[in-house]
PDB file of C-alpha atoms in Angstrom:
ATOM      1  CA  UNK S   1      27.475  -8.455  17.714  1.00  0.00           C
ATOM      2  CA  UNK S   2      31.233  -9.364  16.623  1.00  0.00           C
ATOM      3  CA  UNK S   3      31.566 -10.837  13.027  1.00  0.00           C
ATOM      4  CA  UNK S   4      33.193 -13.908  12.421  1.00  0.00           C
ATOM      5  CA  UNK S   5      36.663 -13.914  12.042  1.00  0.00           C
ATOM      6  CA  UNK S   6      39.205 -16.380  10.171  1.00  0.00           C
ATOM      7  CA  UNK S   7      42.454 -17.313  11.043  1.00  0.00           C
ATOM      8  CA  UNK S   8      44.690 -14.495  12.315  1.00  0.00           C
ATOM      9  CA  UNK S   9      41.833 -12.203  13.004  1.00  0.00           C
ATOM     10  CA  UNK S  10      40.658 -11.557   9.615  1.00  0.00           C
ATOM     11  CA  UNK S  11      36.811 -11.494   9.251  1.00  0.00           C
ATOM     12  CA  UNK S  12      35.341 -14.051   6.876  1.00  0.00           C
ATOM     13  CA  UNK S  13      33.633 -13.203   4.192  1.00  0.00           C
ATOM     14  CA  UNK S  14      30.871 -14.405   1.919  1.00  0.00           C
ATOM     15  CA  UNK S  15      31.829 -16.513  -0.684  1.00  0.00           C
ATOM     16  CA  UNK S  16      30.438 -15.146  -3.622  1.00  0.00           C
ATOM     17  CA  UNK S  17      28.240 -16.337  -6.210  1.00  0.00           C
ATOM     18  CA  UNK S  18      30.715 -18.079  -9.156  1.00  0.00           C
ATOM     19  CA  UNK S  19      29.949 -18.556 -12.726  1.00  0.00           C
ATOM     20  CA  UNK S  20      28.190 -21.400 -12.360  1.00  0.00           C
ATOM     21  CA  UNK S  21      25.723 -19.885  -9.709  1.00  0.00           C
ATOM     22  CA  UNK S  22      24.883 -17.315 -12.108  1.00  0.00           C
ATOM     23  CA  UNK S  23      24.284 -19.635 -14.795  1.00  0.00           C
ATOM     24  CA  UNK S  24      21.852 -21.398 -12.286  1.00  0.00           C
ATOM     25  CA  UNK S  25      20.355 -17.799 -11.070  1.00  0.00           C
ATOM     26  CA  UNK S  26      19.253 -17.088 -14.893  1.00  0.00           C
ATOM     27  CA  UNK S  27      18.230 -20.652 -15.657  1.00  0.00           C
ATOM     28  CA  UNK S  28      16.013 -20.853 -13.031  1.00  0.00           C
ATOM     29  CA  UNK S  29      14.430 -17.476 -13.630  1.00  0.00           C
ATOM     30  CA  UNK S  30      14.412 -18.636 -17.807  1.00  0.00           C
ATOM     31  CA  UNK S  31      12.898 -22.045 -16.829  1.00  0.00           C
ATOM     32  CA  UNK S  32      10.045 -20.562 -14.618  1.00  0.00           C
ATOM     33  CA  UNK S  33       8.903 -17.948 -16.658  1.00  0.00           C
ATOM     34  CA  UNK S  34       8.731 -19.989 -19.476  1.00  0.00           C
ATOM     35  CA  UNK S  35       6.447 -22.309 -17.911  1.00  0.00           C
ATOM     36  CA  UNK S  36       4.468 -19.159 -16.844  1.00  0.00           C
ATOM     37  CA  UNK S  37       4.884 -19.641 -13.392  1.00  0.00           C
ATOM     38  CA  UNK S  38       5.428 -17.057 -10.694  1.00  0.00           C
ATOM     39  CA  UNK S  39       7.798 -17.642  -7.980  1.00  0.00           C
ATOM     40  CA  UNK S  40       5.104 -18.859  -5.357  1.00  0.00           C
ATOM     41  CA  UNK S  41       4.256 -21.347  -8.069  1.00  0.00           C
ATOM     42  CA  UNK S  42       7.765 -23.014  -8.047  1.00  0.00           C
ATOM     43  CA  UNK S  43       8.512 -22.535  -4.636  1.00  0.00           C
ATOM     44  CA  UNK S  44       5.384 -25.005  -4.118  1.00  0.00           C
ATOM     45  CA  UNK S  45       6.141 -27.641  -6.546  1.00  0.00           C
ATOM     46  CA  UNK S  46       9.836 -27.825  -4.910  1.00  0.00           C
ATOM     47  CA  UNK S  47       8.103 -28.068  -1.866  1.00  0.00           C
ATOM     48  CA  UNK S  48       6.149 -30.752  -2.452  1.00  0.00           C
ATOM     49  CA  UNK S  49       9.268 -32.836  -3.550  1.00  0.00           C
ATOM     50  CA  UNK S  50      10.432 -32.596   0.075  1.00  0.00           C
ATOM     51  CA  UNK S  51      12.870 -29.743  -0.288  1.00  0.00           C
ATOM     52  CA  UNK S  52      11.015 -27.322   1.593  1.00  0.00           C
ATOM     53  CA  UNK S  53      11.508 -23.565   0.121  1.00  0.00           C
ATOM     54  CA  UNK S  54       9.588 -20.694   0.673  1.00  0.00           C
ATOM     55  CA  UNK S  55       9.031 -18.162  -2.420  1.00  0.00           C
ATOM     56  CA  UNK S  56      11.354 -15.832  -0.845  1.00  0.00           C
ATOM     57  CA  UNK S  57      13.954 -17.923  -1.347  1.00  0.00           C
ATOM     58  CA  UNK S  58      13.158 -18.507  -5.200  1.00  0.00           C
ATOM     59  CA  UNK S  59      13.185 -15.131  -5.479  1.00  0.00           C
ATOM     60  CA  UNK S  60      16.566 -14.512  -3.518  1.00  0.00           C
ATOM     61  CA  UNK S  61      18.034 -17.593  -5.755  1.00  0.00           C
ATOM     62  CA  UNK S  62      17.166 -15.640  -8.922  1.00  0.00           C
ATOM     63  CA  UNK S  63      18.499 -12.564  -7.451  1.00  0.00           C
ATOM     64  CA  UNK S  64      21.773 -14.051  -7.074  1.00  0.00           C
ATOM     65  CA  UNK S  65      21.683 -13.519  -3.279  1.00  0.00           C
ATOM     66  CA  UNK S  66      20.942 -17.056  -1.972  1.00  0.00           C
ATOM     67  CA  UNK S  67      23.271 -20.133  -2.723  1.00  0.00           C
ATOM     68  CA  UNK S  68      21.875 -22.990  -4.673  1.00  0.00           C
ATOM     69  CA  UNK S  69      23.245 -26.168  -2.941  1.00  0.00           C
ATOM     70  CA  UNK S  70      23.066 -29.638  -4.375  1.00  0.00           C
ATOM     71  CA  UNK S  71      19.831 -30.739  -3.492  1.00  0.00           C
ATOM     72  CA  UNK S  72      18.154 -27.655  -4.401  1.00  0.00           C
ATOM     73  CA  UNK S  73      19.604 -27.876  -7.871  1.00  0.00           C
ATOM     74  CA  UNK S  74      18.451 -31.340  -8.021  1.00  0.00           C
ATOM     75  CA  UNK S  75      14.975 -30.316  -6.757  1.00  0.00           C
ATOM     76  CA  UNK S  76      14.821 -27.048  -8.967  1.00  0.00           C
ATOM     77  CA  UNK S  77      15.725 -29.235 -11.850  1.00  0.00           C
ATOM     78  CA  UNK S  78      13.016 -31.732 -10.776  1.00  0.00           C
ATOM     79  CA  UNK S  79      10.140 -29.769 -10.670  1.00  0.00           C
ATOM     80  CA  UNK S  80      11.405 -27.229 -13.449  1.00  0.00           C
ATOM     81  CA  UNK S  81      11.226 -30.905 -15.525  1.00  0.00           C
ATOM     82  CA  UNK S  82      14.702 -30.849 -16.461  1.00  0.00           C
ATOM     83  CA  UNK S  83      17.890 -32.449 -15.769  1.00  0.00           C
ATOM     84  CA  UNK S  84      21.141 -30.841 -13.760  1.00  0.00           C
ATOM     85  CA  UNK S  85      22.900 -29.951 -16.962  1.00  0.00           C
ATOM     86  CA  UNK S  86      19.944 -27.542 -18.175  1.00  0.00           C
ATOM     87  CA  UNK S  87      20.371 -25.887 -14.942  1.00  0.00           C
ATOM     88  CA  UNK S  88      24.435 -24.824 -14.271  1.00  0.00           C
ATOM     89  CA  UNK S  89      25.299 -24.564 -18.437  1.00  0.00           C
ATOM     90  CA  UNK S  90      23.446 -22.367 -21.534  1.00  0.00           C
ATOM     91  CA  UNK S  91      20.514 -23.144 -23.367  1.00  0.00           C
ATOM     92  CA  UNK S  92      22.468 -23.076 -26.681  1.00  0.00           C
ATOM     93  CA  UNK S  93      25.943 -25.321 -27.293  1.00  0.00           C
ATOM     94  CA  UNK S  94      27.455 -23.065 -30.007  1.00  0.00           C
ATOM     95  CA  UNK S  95      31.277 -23.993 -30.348  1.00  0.00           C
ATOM     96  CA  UNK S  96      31.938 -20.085 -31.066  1.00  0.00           C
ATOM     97  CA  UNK S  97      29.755 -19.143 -27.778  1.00  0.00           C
ATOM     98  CA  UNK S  98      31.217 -18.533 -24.861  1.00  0.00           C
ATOM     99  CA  UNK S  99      30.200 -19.470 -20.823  1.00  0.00           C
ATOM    100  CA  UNK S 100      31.574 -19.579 -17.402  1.00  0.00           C
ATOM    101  CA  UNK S 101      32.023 -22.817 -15.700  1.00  0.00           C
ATOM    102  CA  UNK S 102      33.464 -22.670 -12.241  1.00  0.00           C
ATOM    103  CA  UNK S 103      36.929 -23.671 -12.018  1.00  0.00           C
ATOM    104  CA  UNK S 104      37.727 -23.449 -15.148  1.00  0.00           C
ATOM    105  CA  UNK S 105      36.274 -20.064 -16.443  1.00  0.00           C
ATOM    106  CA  UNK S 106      35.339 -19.258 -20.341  1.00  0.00           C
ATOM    107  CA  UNK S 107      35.072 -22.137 -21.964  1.00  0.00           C
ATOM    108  CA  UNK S 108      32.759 -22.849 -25.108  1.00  0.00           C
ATOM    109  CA  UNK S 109      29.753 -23.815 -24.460  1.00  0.00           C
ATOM    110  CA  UNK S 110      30.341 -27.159 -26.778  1.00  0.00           C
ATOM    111  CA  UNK S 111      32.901 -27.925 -24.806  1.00  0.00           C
ATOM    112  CA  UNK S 112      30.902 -27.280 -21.502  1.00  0.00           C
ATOM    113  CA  UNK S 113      27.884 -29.387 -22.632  1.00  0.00           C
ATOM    114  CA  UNK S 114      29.936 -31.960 -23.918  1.00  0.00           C
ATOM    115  CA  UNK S 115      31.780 -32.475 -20.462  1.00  0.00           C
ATOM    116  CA  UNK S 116      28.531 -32.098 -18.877  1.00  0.00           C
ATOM    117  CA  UNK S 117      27.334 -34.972 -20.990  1.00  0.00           C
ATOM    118  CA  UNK S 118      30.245 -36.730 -20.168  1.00  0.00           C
ATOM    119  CA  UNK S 119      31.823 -37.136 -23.471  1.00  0.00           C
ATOM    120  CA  UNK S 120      35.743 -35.028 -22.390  1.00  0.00           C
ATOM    121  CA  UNK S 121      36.991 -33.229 -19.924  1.00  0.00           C
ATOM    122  CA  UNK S 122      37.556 -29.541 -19.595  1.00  0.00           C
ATOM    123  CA  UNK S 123      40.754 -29.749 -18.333  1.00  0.00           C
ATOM    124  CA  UNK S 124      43.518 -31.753 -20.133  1.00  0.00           C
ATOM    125  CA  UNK S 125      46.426 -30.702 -18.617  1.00  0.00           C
ATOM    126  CA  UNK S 126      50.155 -31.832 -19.544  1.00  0.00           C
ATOM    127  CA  UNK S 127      48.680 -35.469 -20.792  1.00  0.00           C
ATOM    128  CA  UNK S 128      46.079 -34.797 -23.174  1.00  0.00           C
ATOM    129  CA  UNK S 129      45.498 -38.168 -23.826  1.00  0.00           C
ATOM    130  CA  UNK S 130      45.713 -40.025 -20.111  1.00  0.00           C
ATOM    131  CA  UNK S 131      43.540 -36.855 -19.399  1.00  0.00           C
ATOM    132  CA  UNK S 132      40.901 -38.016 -21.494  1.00  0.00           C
ATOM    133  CA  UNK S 133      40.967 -41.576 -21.472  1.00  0.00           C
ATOM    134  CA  UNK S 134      41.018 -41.248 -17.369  1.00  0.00           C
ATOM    135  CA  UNK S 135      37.352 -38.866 -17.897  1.00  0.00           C
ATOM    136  CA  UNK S 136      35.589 -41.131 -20.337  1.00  0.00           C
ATOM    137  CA  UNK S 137      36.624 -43.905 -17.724  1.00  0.00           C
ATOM    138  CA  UNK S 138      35.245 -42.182 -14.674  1.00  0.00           C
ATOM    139  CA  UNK S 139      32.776 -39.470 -15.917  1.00  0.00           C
ATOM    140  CA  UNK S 140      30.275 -42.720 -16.582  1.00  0.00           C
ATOM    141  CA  UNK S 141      29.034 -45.605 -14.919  1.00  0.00           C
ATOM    142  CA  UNK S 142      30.060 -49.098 -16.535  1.00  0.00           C
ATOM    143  CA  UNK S 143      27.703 -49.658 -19.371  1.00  0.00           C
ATOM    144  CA  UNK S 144      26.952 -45.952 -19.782  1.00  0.00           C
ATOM    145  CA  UNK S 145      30.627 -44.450 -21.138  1.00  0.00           C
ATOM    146  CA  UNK S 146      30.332 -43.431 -24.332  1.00  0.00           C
ATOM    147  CA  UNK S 147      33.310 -45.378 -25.625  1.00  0.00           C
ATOM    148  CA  UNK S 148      33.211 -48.700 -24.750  1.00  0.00           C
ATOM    149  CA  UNK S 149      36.498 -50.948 -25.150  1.00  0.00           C
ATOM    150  CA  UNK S 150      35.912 -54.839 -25.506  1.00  0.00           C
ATOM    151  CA  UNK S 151      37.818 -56.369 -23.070  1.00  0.00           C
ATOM    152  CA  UNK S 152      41.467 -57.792 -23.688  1.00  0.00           C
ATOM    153  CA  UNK S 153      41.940 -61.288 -24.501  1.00  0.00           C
ATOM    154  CA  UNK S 154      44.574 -62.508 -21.945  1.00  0.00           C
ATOM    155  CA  UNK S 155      47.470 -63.077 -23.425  1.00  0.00           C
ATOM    156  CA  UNK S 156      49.006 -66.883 -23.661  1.00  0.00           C
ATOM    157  CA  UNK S 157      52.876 -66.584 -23.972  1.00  0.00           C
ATOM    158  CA  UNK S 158      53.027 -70.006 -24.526  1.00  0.00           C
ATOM    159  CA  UNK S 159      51.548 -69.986 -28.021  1.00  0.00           C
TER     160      UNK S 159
END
């Protein structure tokens, strides 16, 4: 059978698991075991959520050799009884810690949990402050950002 190839022959490749995938991996094995279930165990409860998933696969996710897309984070996260963020970033938030995030790489974890909790970016760039004003904008839904700004009273030039 001929592998897949890419653009000018080459063959494609696997796209490896990235930081964040391995912070998933060991959450997911953390999480289980410290509800003192075995893999069968999970694999059913995610299951019954509608995200089909056979224990093999809970065991190849922990192993690092199956992909975790979005839905089976949010269904690992759902019947683990904990929210995305506990998932892809460290149990601890230590400002001298380190973790991966991917596309960004070592951060602190602080500063990961805080972006994950949508209170600044990880990424400022050349504008600092347009950087983070644009992120506590966006990061939240109306009535949910952590800094709200009264509106501006219109101003009346003819005063």
């Amino acid at each position: 059978m001929n592998e897949p190839t890419g653009g000018a022959g080459r063959k494609l490749t696997k796209n490896p698991l990235g930081l964040s995938g391995e912070q998933v991996r060991r959450n997911v094995t953390r999480m289980r075991e410290a509800r003192g279930w075995d893999k069968k165990e999970l694999a059913r409860r995610v299951t019954e959520l509608g995200r089909p998933m056979p224990e093999l696969a809970i065991g190849r996710i922990e192993a690092g050799t199956r992909r975790v897309d979005v839905d089976d984070l949010v269904a690992l996260a759902v019947a683990l009884g904990v929210n995305v963020s506990a998932l892809l970033l460290p149990r601890t938030d230590s400002a001298r810690e380190r973790c991966g995030v991917t596309g960004v790489g070592d951060v602190s974890q602080e500063a990961a949990w805080d972006w994950a909790d949508g209170q600044r970016p990880l990424v400022y760039g050349d504008d600092p402050s347009a950087a983070h004003l644009h992120f506590l904008m966006l990061a939240r839904p109306r009535g949910r950002r952590l800094t709200d700004i009264p509106p501006m009273r219109p101003i009346n030039l003819d005063e």
